[in-house]
Coordinates of C-alpha atoms in Angstrom, one line a residue:
M269 CA 24.3 -12.3 -17.6
P270 CA 22.0 -14.3 -15.3
D271 CA 22.4 -18.1 -15.5
P272 CA 19.0 -19.5 -16.7
A273 CA 20.0 -22.9 -15.2
H274 CA 20.5 -21.4 -11.7
P275 CA 17.9 -18.6 -11.1
I276 CA 17.9 -16.5 -8.0
S277 CA 16.1 -17.8 -5.0
L278 CA 14.4 -15.4 -2.5
T279 CA 15.1 -17.9 0.2
D280 CA 18.9 -17.2 -0.2
R281 CA 18.3 -13.6 0.6
L282 CA 18.4 -12.2 4.2
P283 CA 18.2 -8.4 3.9
E284 CA 19.0 -6.1 6.7
V285 CA 17.4 -2.7 7.0
T286 CA 18.4 0.1 9.3
A287 CA 16.2 2.7 11.0
A288 CA 17.8 5.4 8.8
Q289 CA 16.9 3.4 5.7
L290 CA 13.3 3.1 6.8
L291 CA 13.0 6.9 7.3
A292 CA 14.7 7.6 4.0
G293 CA 12.3 5.2 2.4
L294 CA 9.2 7.2 3.3
V295 CA 8.6 8.3 -0.3
P296 CA 6.1 7.1 -3.0
P297 CA 7.1 3.6 -4.3
P298 CA 8.8 3.1 -7.6
Q299 CA 5.5 2.3 -9.4
F300 CA 4.3 5.8 -8.5
A301 CA 7.6 7.6 -8.9
R302 CA 6.2 9.7 -11.7
A303 CA 2.6 9.9 -10.5
S304 CA 1.0 13.4 -10.8
F305 CA -2.4 14.9 -10.7
D306 CA -2.2 15.3 -14.5
S307 CA -1.4 11.6 -15.1
Y308 CA -4.5 10.6 -13.0
V309 CA -7.3 9.9 -15.4
P310 CA -10.7 10.1 -13.7
D311 CA -13.5 7.8 -15.0
P312 CA -16.2 10.1 -16.4
A313 CA -18.8 7.7 -15.1
H314 CA -17.7 8.5 -11.5
P315 CA -17.5 12.3 -11.0
S316 CA -16.1 11.7 -7.4
Q317 CA -12.8 10.8 -9.0
A318 CA -12.3 14.2 -10.7
Q319 CA -13.6 15.9 -7.5
A320 CA -11.0 14.1 -5.4
R321 CA -8.2 15.0 -7.8
E322 CA -9.1 18.7 -7.7
R323 CA -9.4 18.6 -3.9
M324 CA -6.0 17.0 -3.6
R325 CA -4.5 19.5 -6.0
D326 CA -5.9 22.4 -4.0
L327 CA -4.5 20.8 -0.8
A328 CA -1.1 20.6 -2.3
A329 CA -1.1 24.2 -3.2
R330 CA -2.2 25.2 0.3
I331 CA 0.6 23.2 1.8
V332 CA 3.3 24.5 -0.5
E333 CA 2.2 28.1 -0.3
P334 CA 0.1 28.5 2.9
P335 CA -1.7 31.9 3.5
R336 CA 0.6 34.4 5.1
K337 CA 0.2 35.7 8.6
G338 CA -1.3 39.1 8.8
L339 CA 0.0 42.0 10.9
F340 CA -2.7 41.5 13.6
R341 CA -3.5 37.9 12.9
K342 CA -2.1 34.7 14.1
A343 CA -0.4 32.3 11.7
P344 CA -3.1 30.3 9.8
P345 CA -3.7 26.7 11.0
P346 CA -2.4 23.9 8.7
P347 CA -4.8 22.7 6.0
A348 CA -7.4 20.3 7.2
S349 CA -6.5 16.6 7.0
L350 CA -8.2 14.3 4.5
Y351 CA -9.4 10.8 4.4
L352 CA -10.0 9.1 1.0
D353 CA -12.5 6.3 1.2
G354 CA -13.2 4.0 -1.7
G355 CA -12.9 0.5 -3.1
Y356 CA -9.8 -1.1 -4.7
G357 CA -8.3 0.3 -7.8
V358 CA -10.0 3.7 -8.0
G359 CA -6.7 5.6 -7.8
K360 CA -6.4 6.5 -4.2
T361 CA -2.7 5.6 -4.1
H362 CA -2.0 7.5 -7.3
L363 CA -3.6 10.6 -5.8
L364 CA -1.7 10.2 -2.5
A365 CA 1.6 9.8 -4.3
S366 CA 0.8 12.8 -6.5
L367 CA 0.2 14.9 -3.4
A368 CA 3.5 13.8 -1.9
H369 CA 5.4 14.6 -5.1
A370 CA 3.7 18.0 -5.3
V371 CA 4.7 18.9 -1.7
G372 CA 8.2 17.5 -2.2
P373 CA 10.3 14.8 -0.5
E374 CA 11.9 17.3 2.0
R375 CA 8.5 18.4 3.4
S376 CA 6.5 15.2 3.1
A377 CA 6.5 11.6 4.3
Y378 CA 4.7 8.8 2.4
G379 CA 4.2 5.2 3.6
T380 CA 1.7 2.5 4.1
F381 CA 0.1 2.0 7.5
V382 CA 2.2 -1.1 7.9
E383 CA 5.4 0.8 7.1
Y384 CA 4.7 3.4 9.8
T385 CA 4.0 0.8 12.4
H386 CA 7.3 -0.9 11.4
L387 CA 9.1 2.4 11.7
V388 CA 7.8 3.0 15.2
G389 CA 9.0 -0.5 16.2
A390 CA 12.4 0.2 14.7
V391 CA 13.2 3.7 16.0
G392 CA 10.8 4.1 19.0
F393 CA 7.6 6.2 19.3
R394 CA 9.2 9.4 20.5
E395 CA 11.9 9.3 17.9
C396 CA 9.3 8.6 15.2
V397 CA 7.2 11.6 16.3
A398 CA 10.3 13.8 16.3
A399 CA 11.4 12.7 12.8
L400 CA 8.0 13.3 11.3
S401 CA 6.9 16.5 13.1
D402 CA 9.0 18.7 10.9
R403 CA 7.2 17.5 7.8
A404 CA 4.3 19.5 6.4
L405 CA 2.5 16.4 5.2
V406 CA 2.4 12.8 6.4
A407 CA 0.6 10.5 3.9
I408 CA -0.7 7.1 5.1
D409 CA -1.8 4.7 2.4
E410 CA -4.0 1.7 3.2
F411 CA -5.0 2.7 6.8
E412 CA -5.9 -0.6 8.5
L413 CA -8.4 -1.1 11.3
D414 CA -8.2 -4.9 11.9
D415 CA -5.4 -4.8 14.5
P416 CA -6.5 -3.0 17.6
G417 CA -3.0 -2.5 19.0
D418 CA -1.7 -1.0 15.7
T419 CA -4.8 1.1 15.4
V420 CA -4.3 2.6 18.8
L421 CA -0.6 3.2 18.1
M422 CA -1.3 5.0 14.8
S423 CA -4.1 7.0 16.3
R424 CA -1.7 8.3 19.0
L425 CA 1.0 9.0 16.4
L426 CA -1.5 11.0 14.2
R427 CA -2.7 12.9 17.2
E428 CA 0.8 14.0 18.1
L429 CA 1.7 14.9 14.5
A430 CA -1.6 16.9 14.1
D431 CA -0.8 18.8 17.4
A432 CA 2.6 19.6 15.8
G433 CA 0.9 21.2 12.8
V434 CA 1.3 18.4 10.3
T435 CA -1.4 17.9 7.7
L436 CA -2.4 14.2 7.5
V437 CA -3.9 12.4 4.5
A438 CA -5.0 8.8 4.8
T439 CA -6.6 6.3 2.4
S440 CA -8.4 3.0 3.1
N441 CA -10.6 0.5 1.3
T442 CA -14.3 -0.2 1.3
L443 CA -15.0 -3.9 0.8
P444 CA -16.4 -4.8 -2.6
E445 CA -19.7 -5.9 -1.1
A446 CA -20.0 -2.7 0.9
L447 CA -19.8 -0.4 -2.1
G448 CA -22.9 1.7 -2.3
E449 CA -23.6 1.4 1.4
G450 CA -22.3 4.9 2.1
R451 CA -19.1 5.7 4.0
F452 CA -18.6 2.2 5.4
A453 CA -14.9 2.4 5.9
A454 CA -15.0 6.1 6.8
E455 CA -17.3 5.5 9.8
D456 CA -14.9 2.9 11.1
F457 CA -11.9 5.1 10.6
L458 CA -13.4 8.2 12.3
R459 CA -14.6 6.1 15.2
E460 CA -11.2 4.6 15.8
I461 CA -9.4 8.1 15.7
Q462 CA -12.3 9.9 17.4
A463 CA -9.9 12.3 19.1
L464 CA -8.9 13.5 15.7
A465 CA -12.1 13.0 13.8
A466 CA -13.1 16.6 13.6
R467 CA -9.9 17.4 11.8
F468 CA -10.5 15.0 9.0
E469 CA -12.5 15.8 5.9
V470 CA -13.8 12.5 4.3
M471 CA -13.9 12.2 0.5
R472 CA -15.5 9.2 -1.1
I473 CA -14.1 8.0 -4.4
D474 CA -16.4 5.7 -6.3
G475 CA -15.6 3.5 -9.3
E476 CA -14.6 0.1 -10.4
D477 CA -11.2 -1.5 -9.8
Y478 CA -9.2 -0.5 -12.9
R479 CA -7.1 -3.6 -12.4
L480 CA -9.9 -6.1 -12.2
R481 CA -13.4 -5.2 -13.2
D482 CA -15.0 -8.0 -11.2
G483 CA -12.9 -7.5 -8.1
R484 CA -10.9 -10.8 -8.4
P485 CA -8.6 -12.2 -11.0
E486 CA -9.7 -15.0 -13.3
R487 CA -9.1 -18.5 -12.3
T488 CA -6.4 -19.3 -14.9
A489 CA -3.6 -21.4 -13.5
L490 CA -0.1 -21.9 -15.0
S491 CA 1.7 -25.2 -14.6
D492 CA 5.0 -25.4 -12.8
E493 CA 6.7 -26.2 -16.1
E494 CA 5.3 -23.0 -17.7
V495 CA 6.6 -21.0 -14.8
R496 CA 10.1 -22.5 -15.0
L497 CA 10.1 -21.8 -18.8
A498 CA 9.1 -18.2 -18.1
V499 CA 12.1 -17.9 -15.7
E500 CA 14.5 -19.4 -18.3
Q501 CA 13.2 -17.0 -21.0
A502 CA 13.6 -13.9 -18.7
S503 CA 17.1 -14.9 -17.5
A504 CA 18.2 -15.6 -21.1
S505 CA 17.2 -12.1 -22.0
G506 CA 19.3 -10.7 -19.2
A507 CA 16.5 -10.1 -16.7
Q508 CA 17.0 -10.8 -12.9
A509 CA 14.4 -13.6 -12.2
S510 CA 13.8 -15.5 -9.0
L511 CA 12.3 -19.0 -8.7
D512 CA 11.1 -20.5 -5.4
D513 CA 8.9 -23.3 -4.1
W514 CA 5.7 -22.0 -2.5
G515 CA 6.2 -23.8 0.8
G516 CA 9.8 -22.8 1.1
L517 CA 9.1 -19.2 0.3
M518 CA 6.2 -19.0 2.9
A519 CA 8.6 -20.5 5.5
H520 CA 11.3 -18.0 4.6
L521 CA 8.9 -15.0 5.0
A522 CA 8.4 -16.1 8.6
R523 CA 12.1 -15.7 9.3
I524 CA 12.3 -12.1 8.0
H525 CA 10.6 -9.0 9.5
P526 CA 8.0 -7.6 7.1
S527 CA 9.9 -4.3 7.1
R528 CA 12.6 -6.0 5.0
Y529 CA 10.3 -7.5 2.3
G530 CA 11.0 -4.6 0.0
Q531 CA 14.7 -5.2 0.1
L532 CA 14.0 -8.9 -0.4
V533 CA 12.7 -8.3 -3.9
D534 CA 14.8 -5.2 -4.8
G535 CA 16.5 -5.5 -8.2
L536 CA 14.3 -8.3 -9.5
D537 CA 12.5 -8.2 -12.9
L538 CA 10.4 -11.3 -12.3
V539 CA 9.3 -13.3 -9.3
A540 CA 8.2 -16.9 -10.0
V541 CA 6.8 -19.5 -7.6
T542 CA 6.0 -23.1 -8.2
G543 CA 3.8 -25.5 -6.2
V544 CA 1.3 -22.8 -5.2
H545 CA -1.7 -23.9 -3.3
E546 CA -4.6 -22.4 -1.3
L547 CA -3.8 -20.8 2.1
D548 CA -5.9 -21.1 5.2
D549 CA -3.6 -19.6 7.8
D550 CA -3.9 -15.9 8.6
M551 CA -0.3 -15.5 9.8
V552 CA 1.0 -16.8 6.5
G553 CA -1.7 -14.9 4.6
L554 CA -0.8 -11.6 6.2
R555 CA 2.9 -12.0 5.4
L556 CA 2.0 -12.7 1.8
V557 CA -0.1 -9.5 1.7
V558 CA 3.0 -7.5 2.7
L559 CA 5.1 -9.2 0.1
V560 CA 2.5 -8.6 -2.6
D561 CA 2.4 -4.9 -1.6
R562 CA 6.1 -4.5 -1.9
L563 CA 6.1 -6.3 -5.3
Y564 CA 3.3 -4.0 -6.5
D565 CA 5.2 -1.0 -5.3
R566 CA 8.0 -2.0 -7.6
D567 CA 5.8 -3.2 -10.4
V568 CA 7.5 -6.6 -10.5
P569 CA 5.8 -9.2 -12.8
V570 CA 4.8 -12.4 -11.0
R571 CA 4.2 -16.0 -12.3
L572 CA 2.6 -18.6 -10.1
G573 CA 2.5 -22.3 -10.9
G574 CA -0.2 -24.5 -9.4
A575 CA -3.2 -22.6 -8.0
A576 CA -4.6 -19.6 -9.8
V577 CA -4.3 -16.1 -8.2
A578 CA -8.0 -16.1 -7.4
D579 CA -7.6 -19.3 -5.4
L580 CA -4.8 -18.3 -3.0
F581 CA -6.9 -17.5 0.0
S582 CA -9.5 -19.9 1.4
P583 CA -13.2 -19.0 1.5
R584 CA -12.9 -18.6 5.3
M585 CA -10.1 -16.1 5.0
L586 CA -12.1 -14.0 2.5
T587 CA -15.1 -13.7 4.9
K588 CA -13.3 -12.9 8.2
G589 CA -11.5 -10.0 9.7
Y590 CA -8.6 -9.6 7.4
R591 CA -10.6 -9.9 4.2
K592 CA -9.9 -6.3 3.1
K593 CA -6.2 -7.1 3.0
Y594 CA -6.7 -10.3 1.1
F595 CA -9.0 -8.7 -1.5
R596 CA -6.4 -6.0 -2.0
A597 CA -3.7 -8.6 -2.4
L598 CA -5.7 -10.5 -5.0
S599 CA -6.4 -7.3 -6.9
R600 CA -2.7 -6.3 -7.0
L601 CA -1.3 -9.8 -7.5
G602 CA -3.8 -10.3 -10.4
A603 CA -2.4 -7.2 -12.1
L604 CA 1.2 -8.4 -11.5
A605 CA 0.4 -11.8 -12.9
G606 CA -0.7 -10.2 -16.1
R607 CA 2.4 -8.1 -16.6
P608 CA 4.5 -9.0 -19.7
L609 CA 7.7 -10.9 -19.1
P610 CA 10.8 -8.6 -19.0

């Protein structure tokens, strides 16, 4: 039984992750462990959602049972690659996870853009290509275009995988203010991977963020005392709850490679932080984004004392180059902050 008087602290954890574990972890995250095309519920007000589901379902069937080679015909090429373009919370990750499940873990690899770049750093580029080339599908969630070096690296990786006959499916986000302006993110994506652009079919998925209808969580802040009480209640019920100070946690994240953030929060039923205040440092903000993504993957409830979720990033950060990541983090963290206590 957890001791309510001495909750777990993330700053006491220093996880180690091997290259083999990173490769084995290229599967849909726990929150989408049971995702399927049938469990994706399109919004009738946005027909593009149902169209995207059927296109992904068709792609899965073509990957699982490709057309057979005829007596006088060459083997058919792999199915065309897809790029899903849309705003936050329209179900792109759900569809991508459903595709990976339909193809199967032996023939597919699923990860975020950041996880693939971490994988290349851990095992080396050639080894990464060799490990992924035998998959029929490589799925890349949250393709990011704000780091030129990482974008060039991923473009090269995708080109080599495509040459090996791997079908690629990527998702990315359109900024809330860019919705309705056409394929805003898609144009950026295709320009950056121009050597592969002809292979990608772009599908736009319209709709509102199912997590947050206005794109950002409400400005309702908890007190530090309320957060501590939530930890005591969760621990008393047998849940594994962590409690950390905001400044200490941000400093701890700087000491751990982001590829280990998933293991940092594994096994937790609640993550609580006191003394939360607005950030205005992109290095700190980007580390927080990765932590939020790993918490969201695991569907771990979060409680923040001090600043409200909506006020975590400064106005400057929400108007500059990394704003897509910050808006995604706000959307996801807002959802986790609303999860019931374990």
